[in-house]
Amino acid sequence: MSSAFTTEITEGIAELVICKPPVNALNSDEWLALAAQIDALGANQDVRVVIIRAEGRGFCAGVDIKELDANPDLIVRVNAGNYATFRAIHLCAVPVIVAVHGFVLGGGIGISGAADIVLASECASFALPEVDRGAMGGGAHLQRLFPVQKVRHMFFTGEAVSAPDAMQYGFIERLVSKDELPAAAREIAAKIAAKSPAMIRIAKEALNGIEDGNLEQKYRWEQGFTLEAYTTSDSAETRRAFVEKRDARF
């Protein structure tokens, strides 16, 4: 298992905790390991529900920009890891609860948008600064959280939306303090874990089947544009500026 996260299973509840200081930005190997772990949890008949949360300053800052700046060719592997992780969550055989705090960026949006239930701390904020990082992707998952025009505003501007402001859009099941977040997630998970495991697994598959569109196909469409973006000099400049902590020059 990757050192970027830990997993514990108690009374049918699997709790996966991301912890990679300073900002929970995962590299290509870690994204692939995360996907494999979520797949394994879904296949484990002892698991009735999965919680994904994080320790540290924020939930997840997405991909490791420093890794990609040093080796741009890894974008294909990063894309594969992102796709596999979000797919594993969305198509997990059991419900997945995501409990977020602080910054929810890039891949953090993918994790949240792929989940069945989202809880947030009052300090959480959601943003998809892909344009400012020379990338694409994540809009399909953001659109499971916010309406179309809000998604476009967030994508084009890179601006964040605080969890209290996001409550109006209806995707946050519960807004609590940061300290209350783990317990709130476990409370909901316990209600699900007490149900018939067979019925919950059937229900998860049934609910996925009635969704509009195909989340995985839409995200793969976006990822093609990520590769196109990476062929431009502007994309390389955004990553270099990020690493050097300066404004990008176009």
Coordinates of C-alpha atoms in Angstrom, one line a residue:
M1 CA 0.0 0.0 0.0
S2 CA 1.2 3.6 -0.7
S3 CA 2.4 5.7 2.2
A4 CA 0.2 8.5 0.9
F5 CA -2.9 7.0 2.5
T6 CA -4.0 4.5 5.2
T7 CA -7.0 2.2 5.3
E8 CA -8.8 0.7 8.3
I9 CA -11.9 -1.5 8.2
T10 CA -14.2 -1.6 11.3
E11 CA -17.7 -3.1 11.5
G12 CA -18.1 -3.0 7.7
I13 CA -16.9 0.6 7.3
A14 CA -13.7 1.1 5.4
E15 CA -12.0 4.4 6.2
L16 CA -9.4 5.5 3.7
V17 CA -7.4 8.6 4.9
I18 CA -5.2 10.5 2.5
C19 CA -2.1 12.0 4.3
K20 CA 0.8 13.3 2.1
P21 CA 2.1 16.6 3.5
P22 CA 2.2 19.4 2.7
V23 CA -1.0 19.6 0.5
N24 CA -2.0 16.0 -0.3
A25 CA -0.9 16.3 -3.9
L26 CA -0.4 12.8 -5.2
N27 CA 2.1 11.6 -7.8
S28 CA 1.4 9.2 -10.6
D29 CA 2.3 6.0 -8.6
E30 CA 0.1 7.2 -5.7
W31 CA -2.9 7.8 -7.9
L32 CA -2.6 4.3 -9.3
A33 CA -2.2 2.9 -5.8
L34 CA -5.2 4.7 -4.6
A35 CA -7.3 3.4 -7.4
A36 CA -6.2 -0.2 -6.7
Q37 CA -7.0 0.2 -3.0
I38 CA -10.5 1.4 -3.7
D39 CA -11.1 -1.4 -6.2
A40 CA -9.9 -3.9 -3.5
L41 CA -12.3 -2.4 -0.9
G42 CA -15.2 -2.7 -3.3
A43 CA -14.4 -6.3 -3.9
N44 CA -14.0 -7.1 -0.2
Q45 CA -17.3 -8.7 1.0
D46 CA -16.5 -7.5 4.5
V47 CA -16.8 -3.9 3.4
R48 CA -20.3 -2.4 3.3
V49 CA -19.4 1.3 2.8
V50 CA -16.2 3.4 2.1
I51 CA -15.3 6.7 3.7
I52 CA -12.6 8.8 2.0
R53 CA -11.2 11.7 4.0
A54 CA -7.8 13.4 4.6
E55 CA -5.5 14.8 7.2
G56 CA -3.6 18.0 7.0
R57 CA -4.2 21.5 5.6
G58 CA -6.7 20.4 3.0
F59 CA -8.4 17.5 1.4
C60 CA -6.5 17.1 -1.8
A61 CA -4.6 19.5 -4.1
G62 CA -4.7 17.1 -7.0
V63 CA -1.7 16.0 -9.0
D64 CA 1.9 16.6 -8.1
I65 CA 2.8 19.5 -10.4
K66 CA 6.5 19.3 -9.5
E67 CA 6.6 15.7 -10.8
L68 CA 5.1 16.8 -14.1
D69 CA 7.3 19.8 -14.4
A70 CA 10.3 17.6 -14.0
N71 CA 9.0 14.9 -16.3
P72 CA 6.2 16.1 -18.6
D73 CA 6.0 12.6 -20.2
L74 CA 4.4 11.3 -17.0
I75 CA 1.2 13.1 -18.0
V76 CA -0.1 9.9 -19.6
R77 CA 0.5 7.9 -16.4
V78 CA -1.0 10.7 -14.3
N79 CA -4.1 10.7 -16.5
A80 CA -4.3 6.9 -16.2
G81 CA -4.1 7.2 -12.4
N82 CA -6.7 9.9 -12.2
Y83 CA -9.1 8.1 -14.5
A84 CA -8.7 4.8 -12.5
T85 CA -9.2 6.5 -9.2
F86 CA -12.4 8.4 -10.1
R87 CA -13.7 5.3 -11.9
A88 CA -13.0 3.1 -8.9
I89 CA -15.0 5.5 -6.7
H90 CA -17.9 6.0 -9.1
L91 CA -18.2 2.3 -9.9
C92 CA -17.3 1.0 -6.5
A93 CA -19.6 -1.9 -5.6
V94 CA -20.5 -0.2 -2.3
P95 CA -21.4 3.5 -1.5
V96 CA -18.5 5.9 -1.1
I97 CA -18.7 8.8 1.3
V98 CA -16.2 11.7 0.8
A99 CA -15.6 14.0 3.7
V100 CA -13.7 17.1 2.7
H101 CA -12.0 20.0 4.5
G102 CA -9.8 22.9 3.5
F103 CA -8.9 23.0 -0.2
V104 CA -10.6 20.6 -2.6
L105 CA -8.7 21.1 -5.9
G106 CA -8.2 19.3 -9.2
G107 CA -8.1 15.6 -8.3
G108 CA -9.9 16.4 -5.1
I109 CA -12.8 17.6 -7.3
G110 CA -12.6 14.3 -9.2
I111 CA -12.8 12.3 -6.0
S112 CA -15.7 14.3 -4.6
G113 CA -17.6 14.4 -7.9
A114 CA -17.3 10.6 -8.3
A115 CA -18.6 9.9 -4.8
D116 CA -22.1 8.9 -3.7
I117 CA -22.3 11.3 -0.7
V118 CA -20.3 14.4 0.1
L119 CA -19.8 16.0 3.5
A120 CA -17.8 19.2 4.0
S121 CA -16.3 21.2 6.8
E122 CA -17.2 24.8 7.1
C123 CA -13.6 25.6 6.1
A124 CA -13.8 23.7 2.8
S125 CA -13.6 25.3 -0.6
F126 CA -13.9 23.9 -4.1
A127 CA -11.9 24.9 -7.2
L128 CA -10.7 23.5 -10.5
P129 CA -7.6 25.7 -11.4
E130 CA -6.7 23.5 -14.4
V131 CA -6.4 26.4 -16.8
D132 CA -3.8 27.9 -14.5
R133 CA -1.9 24.6 -14.3
G134 CA -1.8 24.1 -18.1
A135 CA -4.1 21.1 -18.0
M136 CA -7.7 20.2 -18.6
G137 CA -10.1 17.6 -17.1
G138 CA -12.4 17.5 -14.1
G139 CA -15.3 19.3 -15.6
A140 CA -17.4 16.1 -15.8
H141 CA -16.9 15.5 -12.1
L142 CA -17.4 19.2 -11.2
Q143 CA -20.7 19.1 -13.1
R144 CA -22.0 16.4 -10.7
L145 CA -21.5 19.0 -7.9
F146 CA -22.4 22.3 -9.5
P147 CA -24.8 23.4 -12.4
V148 CA -23.4 23.9 -15.9
Q149 CA -22.9 27.7 -15.9
K150 CA -21.4 27.6 -12.5
V151 CA -19.0 24.9 -13.6
R152 CA -17.9 27.1 -16.6
H153 CA -17.4 30.1 -14.4
M154 CA -15.3 28.1 -12.0
F155 CA -13.3 26.4 -14.8
F156 CA -12.6 29.6 -16.8
T157 CA -11.7 31.8 -13.8
G158 CA -10.2 29.2 -11.4
E159 CA -12.1 30.9 -8.6
A160 CA -13.0 28.8 -5.5
V161 CA -16.5 28.4 -4.0
S162 CA -16.6 28.1 -0.2
A163 CA -18.6 25.2 1.3
P164 CA -21.1 27.5 2.9
D165 CA -21.8 29.1 -0.4
A166 CA -21.9 25.7 -2.1
M167 CA -24.7 24.6 0.1
Q168 CA -27.2 26.3 -2.2
Y169 CA -26.4 23.8 -5.0
G170 CA -27.5 20.8 -2.9
F171 CA -24.6 18.4 -3.3
I172 CA -23.3 18.7 0.3
E173 CA -25.2 16.4 2.5
R174 CA -24.0 17.9 5.7
L175 CA -21.9 21.0 6.7
V176 CA -20.0 20.6 10.0
S177 CA -16.9 21.9 11.7
K178 CA -13.6 20.3 10.8
D179 CA -13.4 18.5 14.1
E180 CA -16.8 17.0 13.6
L181 CA -16.2 15.8 10.1
P182 CA -14.8 12.3 10.7
A183 CA -17.6 11.4 13.2
A184 CA -20.3 12.8 10.9
A185 CA -19.0 10.6 8.0
R186 CA -19.0 7.6 10.3
E187 CA -22.5 8.3 11.5
I188 CA -23.9 8.1 7.9
A189 CA -21.6 5.2 7.1
A190 CA -23.0 3.2 10.1
K191 CA -26.5 3.7 8.9
I192 CA -25.6 2.3 5.5
A193 CA -23.5 -0.5 7.0
A194 CA -26.5 -1.7 9.1
K195 CA -28.5 -2.4 5.9
S196 CA -28.5 -5.6 3.9
P197 CA -25.1 -5.7 2.1
A198 CA -26.7 -7.5 -0.9
M199 CA -29.4 -4.8 -1.2
I200 CA -27.0 -1.9 -0.9
R201 CA -24.7 -3.4 -3.6
I202 CA -27.7 -3.8 -5.9
A203 CA -28.9 -0.3 -5.2
K204 CA -25.4 1.2 -6.0
E205 CA -25.4 -0.5 -9.4
A206 CA -29.0 0.4 -10.1
L207 CA -28.4 4.1 -9.3
N208 CA -25.3 4.3 -11.4
G209 CA -27.3 2.8 -14.3
I210 CA -30.0 5.6 -14.3
E211 CA -27.5 8.5 -14.3
D212 CA -27.7 10.8 -17.3
G213 CA -24.7 10.3 -19.6
N214 CA -21.6 8.3 -18.9
L215 CA -19.2 9.9 -16.4
E216 CA -16.2 7.9 -17.4
Q217 CA -16.6 8.6 -21.2
K218 CA -17.1 12.3 -20.5
Y219 CA -13.9 12.4 -18.4
R220 CA -11.9 10.5 -21.1
W221 CA -13.1 13.1 -23.6
E222 CA -11.6 15.8 -21.3
Q223 CA -8.4 13.9 -20.9
G224 CA -7.8 14.1 -24.6
F225 CA -7.7 17.8 -24.3
T226 CA -5.2 17.6 -21.4
L227 CA -2.8 15.8 -23.7
E228 CA -3.4 18.5 -26.4
A229 CA -2.8 21.3 -23.8
Y230 CA 0.5 19.6 -22.8
T231 CA 1.8 20.1 -26.3
T232 CA 1.7 23.9 -25.9
S233 CA 4.4 26.1 -24.6
D234 CA 1.8 27.9 -22.4
S235 CA 1.1 24.6 -20.5
A236 CA 4.8 24.2 -19.7
E237 CA 5.0 27.9 -18.6
T238 CA 2.2 27.5 -16.2
R239 CA 3.9 24.5 -14.5
R240 CA 7.3 26.3 -14.4
A241 CA 5.6 29.4 -12.9
F242 CA 3.9 27.3 -10.3
V243 CA 7.1 25.5 -9.2
E244 CA 9.0 28.9 -9.2
K245 CA 6.1 30.6 -7.3
R246 CA 5.7 33.4 -9.7
D247 CA 3.1 34.6 -12.2
A248 CA 3.0 32.9 -15.5
R249 CA 4.1 35.0 -18.5
F250 CA 2.2 34.6 -21.8

